[in-house]
Amino acid sequence: MENMVNIKINNMPLSVPQGATILEAARKAGIQIPTLCYLKDINQIGACRMCVVEVKGARSLVASCVYPVNEGMEVFTNTAKVIKSRKTTLELILSNHDKNCLSCLRNNKCELQKMCADLGIEDSHRFEGENPKFEKETSTLHLVRDNNKCILCRRCVAACDEQHVGVIGTNNRGFDTDIGCAFEKKLADVACVSCGQCTAVCPTAALTERDESHTVFEALSDPTKTVIVHTAPSIRATLGECFDMPIGTNVKGKMVAALRRLGFAKVFDTDFGADLTIMEEATEFIGRVQNGGVLPMITSCSPGWIKFCEHYYPDLIPNLSSCKSPQQMTGAIIKSYYAEKEGIDPKNIVAVSVMPCTAKKFEVKRDNQSGTDGIPDIDIAITTRELARMIKNAQIDFVNLPDEDFDPALGVSTGAAAIFGATGGVMEAALRTAADTLTGQDLKDIDYKEVRGTDNIKKAKYNIAGLEVKVAVTSGLKNAAKLLDEIRAGKADYQFVEIMCCPGGCVNGGGQPIQPASTKNFNDLKSLRAKALYDEDEAQTFRKSHQSPLIKKIYDEYLEKPGSHKAHKLLHTTYIARSKY
Amino acid sequence: MLKKISTIPFSGTSEQEQMLKEVIKKHIDDPGAIMPVLQEAQEIYGYLPYEVQVMVAEGLNKPLEEIYGVATFYSQFSLTPKGKYDISVCLGTACYVKGAGQIIDKITQIIGISADECTSDGKFSLNACRCIGACGLAPVMTINDDVYGRLEPSQIPEILAKYKD
């Protein structure tokens, strides 16, 4: 039983757990105190001063996001003094904010804009004066930083530190304060892993994904091109949020319908590529175990994780599976098997992938990501947010669309692939196939629940056909670093490790729909979104990758067998050590 | 003010590196170790160039950006080396109204560097300081331990010429 304390908020008596902040307590009373900098657990610095409240007996206004309640406390959240303070703070923030809201990527989705509307700002130009002017930072493939829109809330800095990367921070002081990299280097010149978590927490459009939606529209307008799209497992679980649907709604059918209406020639499913990944990866794993290969083998689906490994743990590169990610495998098959079958010159195919991830934009341009004659496997990777933007640009009535199915040529998949989008999903999918392969049976007990969920590091031991397999699963690079330090120090004897870059896996990827902090702080996005994927898995006829009729067909007709010469040429890749500084 | 970053090649010695390592070892378990380590690193090297900050980041197992953020926040830290002759021009109120701005401009014109910079030969560094308590002599500057007061811009070439090599 928690210890409770009795307080009053706006004269209403309330019993709240000891240790709660005033912000949390007020929420229980139905009052959402406004915040800009506060991100639960990762950015609790009381810097923005939007959350100030009056506490009886306190000398000045206090920051409710960090101020704990105590017995008998009397709090007032909307006195004239509080309201004046918040409005002044907001007007000061606006005084050096680029207020071109109508042409801003975050128009209508901006936390600062919403707060001005909610709090009733009277004069957005009250404090005019000299403003610092910043060049847009466009050095990377995955994001754009526009510090003219930055409000110095430091959420991005916290997100980057939480990822154990920490390449952005607050530089200089006072008027000159800005968010940037050490020694004012470009983001492309430091060890940024491209995860995009900073873009998912920015309250304004100071940090955005590099928007490539116009490039896709251009391709769609080119009559000489066959434009093919495929969508990652987690997109169906999140896209609906951009259209105000409840978090965790599976919108697969509407998503496919929307993509057809945008004009894509074929709408394929990256889940197919995920099944293919499992075939190759499970085979690689069994091979490493049986032939004394480098163990533990670590999954390679997450390009942010791959880049992290290359920068910060280059000594563990031999542990990485050589499998390309499902995005790249799907692209490689589109431009080889599918192109040959349909008699299309792969040079005239534009393969577009819809991903939860900004690092996928980087992955597309990596070396050794071209299965067919130097033609890139994927041409354009867009995020969930960019797809939503395209659907809105095209004025497609998403919510009222009928449900449609993927094009079957590369649109059939299994439950194993569906769960790729959540932490533990790749491991579980691989174990399902590896266990059947090693036992030669169609095992019925296929729920590896120990590797599911959002615990930081999940460890489990399985006995498969007399072989003891120790596995570990983690997501979020801070957790990954802990696990990797263990492996590096020789303190761990896992054979198989799954690492996803973003906390909770792809459902919480850096390219996913942005939920405001007021939602994020009080809802478990990761679990709500992941549930949609596990429900999809449960509902599938085939729940093991090797049982997919499409997978069987492609190996029979084209790839021969997992790990074959042809499979290696198309579906495997290499990595390089990168510098940390 | 934005910190100037030195472009002069780093010339730290192995003795200095050894001293820095000792400093890091001494503070590694302290909470907030960055401040004392940077202070002592600046004593060792005279400034905090990229190479030194990387050593501090590695030694304390902190991101380089965090080190840089601290180094650029506090005015006590410099990212440019001190020259053999360190010129400080007082820009305090009294000196300022007596024309210290013109003094610093004249120096810049002659030796080709702005405040917080060092000449590429390492001979002169220039910085703008706040009141040094000699307001009666305004405008004032110091070159190492020498104090010059009641300055006129026309005197500057002659004064600088005294500092050879």
PDB file of C-alpha atoms in Angstrom, chain A residues 161 164-174 176 178 180-185 580-581, chain B residues 1-3 5 48-50 53-54 57-58 62-65 68-69 72-75 79:
ATOM      1  CA  ASP A 161      21.467  10.985 -23.846  1.00  0.00           C
ATOM      2  CA  HIS A 164      23.560   6.658 -24.877  1.00  0.00           C
ATOM      3  CA  VAL A 165      24.664   8.648 -27.901  1.00  0.00           C
ATOM      4  CA  GLY A 166      24.752  12.181 -26.511  1.00  0.00           C
ATOM      5  CA  VAL A 167      26.003  13.946 -29.625  1.00  0.00           C
ATOM      6  CA  ILE A 168      23.742  16.946 -29.199  1.00  0.00           C
ATOM      7  CA  GLY A 169      23.657  19.298 -26.264  1.00  0.00           C
ATOM      8  CA  THR A 170      23.334  22.867 -25.121  1.00  0.00           C
ATOM      9  CA  ASN A 171      26.226  25.018 -26.272  1.00  0.00           C
ATOM     10  CA  ASN A 172      27.252  28.526 -25.277  1.00  0.00           C
ATOM     11  CA  ARG A 173      25.318  30.743 -22.957  1.00  0.00           C
ATOM     12  CA  GLY A 174      22.586  33.345 -22.614  1.00  0.00           C
ATOM     13  CA  ASP A 176      23.945  32.679 -27.821  1.00  0.00           C
ATOM     14  CA  ASP A 178      21.827  26.849 -28.973  1.00  0.00           C
ATOM     15  CA  GLY A 180      24.252  21.599 -31.432  1.00  0.00           C
ATOM     16  CA  CYS A 181      27.231  19.272 -31.512  1.00  0.00           C
ATOM     17  CA  ALA A 182      30.624  19.545 -29.865  1.00  0.00           C
ATOM     18  CA  PHE A 183      32.916  22.097 -31.521  1.00  0.00           C
ATOM     19  CA  GLU A 184      29.980  23.205 -33.682  1.00  0.00           C
ATOM     20  CA  LYS A 185      30.448  20.185 -35.938  1.00  0.00           C
ATOM     21  CA  LYS A 580      33.390   7.717 -32.263  1.00  0.00           C
ATOM     22  CA  TYR A 581      34.587  11.329 -32.687  1.00  0.00           C
TER      23      TYR A 581
ATOM     24  CA  MET B   1      29.344  35.552 -26.090  1.00  0.00           C
ATOM     25  CA  LEU B   2      30.092  32.803 -28.584  1.00  0.00           C
ATOM     26  CA  LYS B   3      33.330  31.035 -27.794  1.00  0.00           C
ATOM     27  CA  ILE B   5      37.523  27.857 -31.355  1.00  0.00           C
ATOM     28  CA  LEU B  48      40.784  23.554 -23.759  1.00  0.00           C
ATOM     29  CA  PRO B  49      41.269  22.491 -27.368  1.00  0.00           C
ATOM     30  CA  TYR B  50      39.450  19.622 -29.080  1.00  0.00           C
ATOM     31  CA  GLN B  53      38.299  17.754 -24.411  1.00  0.00           C
ATOM     32  CA  VAL B  54      38.346  14.365 -26.153  1.00  0.00           C
ATOM     33  CA  ALA B  57      35.450  12.813 -22.408  1.00  0.00           C
ATOM     34  CA  GLU B  58      37.200   9.459 -22.774  1.00  0.00           C
ATOM     35  CA  LYS B  62      31.081  11.189 -20.872  1.00  0.00           C
ATOM     36  CA  PRO B  63      29.911  12.354 -24.277  1.00  0.00           C
ATOM     37  CA  LEU B  64      32.242  14.952 -25.816  1.00  0.00           C
ATOM     38  CA  GLU B  65      29.238  17.230 -26.323  1.00  0.00           C
ATOM     39  CA  TYR B  68      31.959  21.030 -24.734  1.00  0.00           C
ATOM     40  CA  GLY B  69      28.641  22.310 -23.369  1.00  0.00           C
ATOM     41  CA  THR B  72      31.345  26.940 -23.652  1.00  0.00           C
ATOM     42  CA  PHE B  73      28.974  27.855 -20.813  1.00  0.00           C
ATOM     43  CA  TYR B  74      31.495  29.202 -18.317  1.00  0.00           C
ATOM     44  CA  SER B  75      33.492  32.292 -19.194  1.00  0.00           C
ATOM     45  CA  LEU B  79      39.049  27.311 -26.327  1.00  0.00           C
TER      46      LEU B  79
END
